[in-house]
Amino acid sequence: VIDFPSNHKVVVAVPSALRSQWRSELVGRFGLNVQIDDTVAVIEFDDIDTLSEELHGCGMLVIDEAHHLTEEPEIYDVIRSFSERIPRLLLLSATPVLGNEEGFLRILHLIDPIVFRLDSIDGFRNMISKRQTIAVLLASLAPENMLEMHTNLDELEQTFPNDGLLLKYSASLRDISGRFP
């Protein structure tokens, strides 16, 4: 049995079909039978009133099937309004949200609202569409690839000509690599 501090509160938000399974798993696998409904609340995320009530003072929020949040604006808005004040957020989903860039952005926004701003959907779509190019080019920016460094930086800059931060760091990297023999 795990002994939690008295002020510890975890909310597990799940689709209604999964609530009893989650409760059973938390008791059976983790021995949380005393904590269920006390410090660990398993809430159906379509029960907005209970969810809102339980999120006050929550130290950790776990959301199973998080991709459903993008389909339910009212539920999403409640979770979004609390997400910045909750120190720990765990979003679970085995369903890829690629092909739904706006939904994917909304989920990532819950994790980091500064990096994944909701008003930047076009930039996010651009980033998603070029993710393979980004991965290959970033992997190539290593000291052992110094001979191709400028070519790879050129390609990155051409791919994202309006990214001021990328251009700044690219210029710094060119300066550093120019000092190598």
mmCIF file of C-alpha atoms in Angstrom:
data_model
loop_
_atom_site.group_PDB
_atom_site.id
_atom_site.type_symbol
_atom_site.label_atom_id
_atom_site.label_comp_id
_atom_site.label_asym_id
_atom_site.label_seq_id
_atom_site.Cartn_x
_atom_site.Cartn_y
_atom_site.Cartn_z
ATOM 1 C CA VAL A 1 0.000 0.000 0.000
ATOM 2 C CA ILE A 2 1.355 3.382 -1.004
ATOM 3 C CA ASP A 3 1.255 6.110 1.650
ATOM 4 C CA PHE A 4 0.437 9.476 0.038
ATOM 5 C CA PRO A 5 0.725 12.833 1.785
ATOM 6 C CA SER A 6 -2.693 14.007 2.971
ATOM 7 C CA ASN A 7 -2.752 16.936 0.534
ATOM 8 C CA HIS A 8 -1.900 14.800 -2.506
ATOM 9 C CA LYS A 9 -4.578 14.630 -5.196
ATOM 10 C CA VAL A 10 -4.522 12.768 -8.510
ATOM 11 C CA VAL A 11 -7.312 12.968 -11.052
ATOM 12 C CA VAL A 12 -7.585 10.311 -13.740
ATOM 13 C CA ALA A 13 -9.978 11.476 -16.467
ATOM 14 C CA VAL A 14 -11.221 8.698 -18.736
ATOM 15 C CA PRO A 15 -14.021 7.896 -21.189
ATOM 16 C CA SER A 16 -17.021 6.477 -19.337
ATOM 17 C CA ALA A 17 -16.462 2.986 -20.802
ATOM 18 C CA LEU A 18 -13.015 2.819 -19.149
ATOM 19 C CA ARG A 19 -13.820 4.129 -15.659
ATOM 20 C CA SER A 20 -14.422 0.763 -13.958
ATOM 21 C CA GLN A 21 -11.367 -0.757 -15.671
ATOM 22 C CA TRP A 22 -9.144 2.078 -14.429
ATOM 23 C CA ARG A 23 -10.490 1.782 -10.890
ATOM 24 C CA SER A 24 -9.938 -1.981 -10.923
ATOM 25 C CA GLU A 25 -6.387 -1.646 -12.295
ATOM 26 C CA LEU A 26 -5.423 1.023 -9.750
ATOM 27 C CA VAL A 27 -6.645 -1.158 -6.902
ATOM 28 C CA GLY A 28 -5.377 -4.488 -8.247
ATOM 29 C CA ARG A 29 -2.010 -3.458 -9.637
ATOM 30 C CA PHE A 30 -1.077 -0.589 -7.339
ATOM 31 C CA GLY A 31 -2.955 -1.350 -4.122
ATOM 32 C CA LEU A 32 -4.716 2.014 -4.134
ATOM 33 C CA ASN A 33 -8.005 0.769 -2.664
ATOM 34 C CA VAL A 34 -7.817 3.197 0.286
ATOM 35 C CA GLN A 35 -6.892 6.130 -1.961
ATOM 36 C CA ILE A 36 -9.600 5.611 -4.609
ATOM 37 C CA ASP A 37 -12.110 8.448 -4.339
ATOM 38 C CA ASP A 38 -10.019 10.043 -1.588
ATOM 39 C CA THR A 39 -6.689 11.148 -3.049
ATOM 40 C CA VAL A 40 -7.068 9.396 -6.406
ATOM 41 C CA ALA A 41 -10.251 10.245 -8.293
ATOM 42 C CA VAL A 42 -11.184 8.383 -11.470
ATOM 43 C CA ILE A 43 -13.612 10.655 -13.325
ATOM 44 C CA GLU A 44 -15.446 10.248 -16.601
ATOM 45 C CA PHE A 45 -14.292 13.202 -18.618
ATOM 46 C CA ASP A 46 -17.750 13.868 -19.992
ATOM 47 C CA ASP A 47 -18.937 14.532 -16.393
ATOM 48 C CA ILE A 48 -17.827 18.135 -16.665
ATOM 49 C CA ASP A 49 -19.181 19.307 -13.305
ATOM 50 C CA THR A 50 -17.412 16.581 -11.310
ATOM 51 C CA LEU A 51 -14.268 16.976 -13.398
ATOM 52 C CA SER A 52 -14.182 20.738 -12.747
ATOM 53 C CA GLU A 53 -14.705 20.185 -9.037
ATOM 54 C CA GLU A 54 -11.996 17.521 -8.762
ATOM 55 C CA LEU A 55 -9.413 19.524 -10.735
ATOM 56 C CA HIS A 56 -9.255 22.221 -8.031
ATOM 57 C CA GLY A 57 -6.081 21.610 -6.059
ATOM 58 C CA CYS A 58 -5.091 18.672 -8.252
ATOM 59 C CA GLY A 59 -1.371 17.798 -8.212
ATOM 60 C CA MET A 60 -1.475 15.423 -11.170
ATOM 61 C CA LEU A 61 -3.909 14.953 -14.014
ATOM 62 C CA VAL A 62 -3.883 11.778 -16.088
ATOM 63 C CA ILE A 63 -6.056 11.736 -19.209
ATOM 64 C CA ASP A 64 -6.621 8.434 -20.972
ATOM 65 C CA GLU A 65 -7.681 8.479 -24.622
ATOM 66 C CA ALA A 66 -6.533 12.111 -24.785
ATOM 67 C CA HIS A 67 -7.228 12.305 -28.530
ATOM 68 C CA HIS A 68 -10.960 12.457 -27.653
ATOM 69 C CA LEU A 69 -10.408 15.890 -26.134
ATOM 70 C CA THR A 70 -10.083 17.383 -29.600
ATOM 71 C CA GLU A 71 -13.614 16.214 -30.424
ATOM 72 C CA GLU A 72 -15.220 17.665 -27.283
ATOM 73 C CA PRO A 73 -14.693 21.455 -27.084
ATOM 74 C CA GLU A 74 -16.447 21.873 -23.734
ATOM 75 C CA ILE A 75 -14.352 19.162 -22.059
ATOM 76 C CA TYR A 76 -11.186 20.479 -23.699
ATOM 77 C CA ASP A 77 -11.872 24.007 -22.444
ATOM 78 C CA VAL A 78 -12.332 22.796 -18.854
ATOM 79 C CA ILE A 79 -9.088 20.819 -18.943
ATOM 80 C CA ARG A 80 -7.256 23.659 -20.676
ATOM 81 C CA SER A 81 -8.401 26.141 -18.025
ATOM 82 C CA PHE A 82 -6.802 23.980 -15.306
ATOM 83 C CA SER A 83 -3.812 22.505 -17.171
ATOM 84 C CA GLU A 84 -1.419 25.409 -16.564
ATOM 85 C CA ARG A 85 -2.031 25.245 -12.799
ATOM 86 C CA ILE A 86 -1.612 21.494 -12.482
ATOM 87 C CA PRO A 87 2.055 20.621 -11.885
ATOM 88 C CA ARG A 88 1.919 17.226 -13.614
ATOM 89 C CA LEU A 89 -0.032 16.316 -16.713
ATOM 90 C CA LEU A 90 0.051 12.898 -18.372
ATOM 91 C CA LEU A 91 -1.804 12.476 -21.665
ATOM 92 C CA LEU A 92 -2.313 8.898 -22.849
ATOM 93 C CA SER A 93 -3.440 7.831 -26.308
ATOM 94 C CA ALA A 94 -2.694 4.893 -28.558
ATOM 95 C CA THR A 95 -4.537 6.568 -31.435
ATOM 96 C CA PRO A 96 -2.371 8.703 -33.721
ATOM 97 C CA VAL A 97 -3.718 12.164 -34.376
ATOM 98 C CA LEU A 98 -1.706 12.749 -37.541
ATOM 99 C CA GLY A 99 -4.004 13.899 -40.295
ATOM 100 C CA ASN A 100 -5.737 16.056 -37.703
ATOM 101 C CA GLU A 101 -3.096 18.737 -37.205
ATOM 102 C CA GLU A 102 -5.472 21.088 -35.411
ATOM 103 C CA GLY A 103 -6.402 18.372 -32.899
ATOM 104 C CA PHE A 104 -2.759 17.397 -32.454
ATOM 105 C CA LEU A 105 -1.848 21.042 -31.806
ATOM 106 C CA ARG A 106 -4.633 21.336 -29.216
ATOM 107 C CA ILE A 107 -3.297 18.292 -27.335
ATOM 108 C CA LEU A 108 0.289 19.586 -27.428
ATOM 109 C CA HIS A 109 -0.959 22.998 -26.289
ATOM 110 C CA LEU A 110 -2.096 21.421 -23.011
ATOM 111 C CA ILE A 111 1.488 20.300 -22.388
ATOM 112 C CA ASP A 112 3.228 23.503 -23.486
ATOM 113 C CA PRO A 113 0.992 26.468 -24.365
ATOM 114 C CA ILE A 114 3.958 28.718 -25.144
ATOM 115 C CA VAL A 115 5.608 26.512 -27.758
ATOM 116 C CA PHE A 116 2.345 25.133 -29.179
ATOM 117 C CA ARG A 117 0.176 28.229 -29.488
ATOM 118 C CA LEU A 118 -3.349 27.675 -30.774
ATOM 119 C CA ASP A 119 -3.106 30.690 -33.070
ATOM 120 C CA SER A 120 -0.209 29.154 -35.033
ATOM 121 C CA ILE A 121 -1.976 26.331 -36.895
ATOM 122 C CA ASP A 122 -0.409 27.199 -40.269
ATOM 123 C CA GLY A 123 3.105 27.114 -38.803
ATOM 124 C CA PHE A 124 2.293 23.852 -37.033
ATOM 125 C CA ARG A 125 0.967 22.288 -40.255
ATOM 126 C CA ASN A 126 4.154 23.380 -41.985
ATOM 127 C CA MET A 127 6.253 21.804 -39.233
ATOM 128 C CA ILE A 128 4.286 18.534 -39.421
ATOM 129 C CA SER A 129 4.531 18.360 -43.209
ATOM 130 C CA LYS A 130 8.300 18.817 -43.048
ATOM 131 C CA ARG A 131 8.970 16.629 -39.992
ATOM 132 C CA GLN A 132 11.001 14.049 -41.945
ATOM 133 C CA THR A 133 13.166 16.748 -43.506
ATOM 134 C CA ILE A 134 13.670 18.310 -40.083
ATOM 135 C CA ALA A 135 14.627 14.976 -38.504
ATOM 136 C CA VAL A 136 17.206 14.147 -41.179
ATOM 137 C CA LEU A 137 18.716 17.635 -41.204
ATOM 138 C CA LEU A 138 18.901 17.953 -37.426
ATOM 139 C CA ALA A 139 20.498 14.516 -37.143
ATOM 140 C CA SER A 140 23.122 15.649 -39.651
ATOM 141 C CA LEU A 141 24.141 18.664 -37.559
ATOM 142 C CA ALA A 142 26.887 16.810 -35.750
ATOM 143 C CA PRO A 143 30.638 17.516 -35.592
ATOM 144 C CA GLU A 144 31.434 14.407 -37.647
ATOM 145 C CA ASN A 145 29.391 15.889 -40.513
ATOM 146 C CA MET A 146 31.320 19.157 -40.601
ATOM 147 C CA LEU A 147 31.985 18.946 -44.347
ATOM 148 C CA GLU A 148 28.243 18.989 -45.105
ATOM 149 C CA MET A 149 27.321 21.415 -42.326
ATOM 150 C CA HIS A 150 26.826 24.498 -44.516
ATOM 151 C CA THR A 151 24.826 22.580 -47.117
ATOM 152 C CA ASN A 152 22.526 21.198 -44.411
ATOM 153 C CA LEU A 153 22.128 24.623 -42.821
ATOM 154 C CA ASP A 154 21.277 26.058 -46.267
ATOM 155 C CA GLU A 155 18.548 23.454 -46.670
ATOM 156 C CA LEU A 156 17.136 24.138 -43.193
ATOM 157 C CA GLU A 157 17.090 27.883 -43.870
ATOM 158 C CA GLN A 158 15.372 27.353 -47.237
ATOM 159 C CA THR A 159 12.811 25.062 -45.607
ATOM 160 C CA PHE A 160 12.021 27.602 -42.851
ATOM 161 C CA PRO A 161 12.941 31.033 -44.250
ATOM 162 C CA ASN A 162 10.714 32.901 -41.753
ATOM 163 C CA ASP A 163 11.963 31.206 -38.582
ATOM 164 C CA GLY A 164 13.988 33.930 -36.894
ATOM 165 C CA LEU A 165 15.268 31.680 -34.131
ATOM 166 C CA LEU A 166 16.465 29.060 -36.622
ATOM 167 C CA LEU A 167 18.227 31.727 -38.680
ATOM 168 C CA LYS A 168 19.908 33.124 -35.558
ATOM 169 C CA TYR A 169 21.213 29.738 -34.420
ATOM 170 C CA SER A 170 22.170 28.774 -37.952
ATOM 171 C CA ALA A 171 24.338 31.895 -38.225
ATOM 172 C CA SER A 172 25.958 31.052 -34.867
ATOM 173 C CA LEU A 173 26.641 27.491 -35.992
ATOM 174 C CA ARG A 174 28.148 28.735 -39.271
ATOM 175 C CA ASP A 175 30.420 31.037 -37.281
ATOM 176 C CA ILE A 176 31.523 28.223 -34.970
ATOM 177 C CA SER A 177 32.045 25.734 -37.806
ATOM 178 C CA GLY A 178 34.062 28.350 -39.715
ATOM 179 C CA ARG A 179 36.680 28.227 -36.961
ATOM 180 C CA PHE A 180 37.335 24.513 -37.449
ATOM 181 C CA PRO A 181 40.357 23.569 -39.544
#
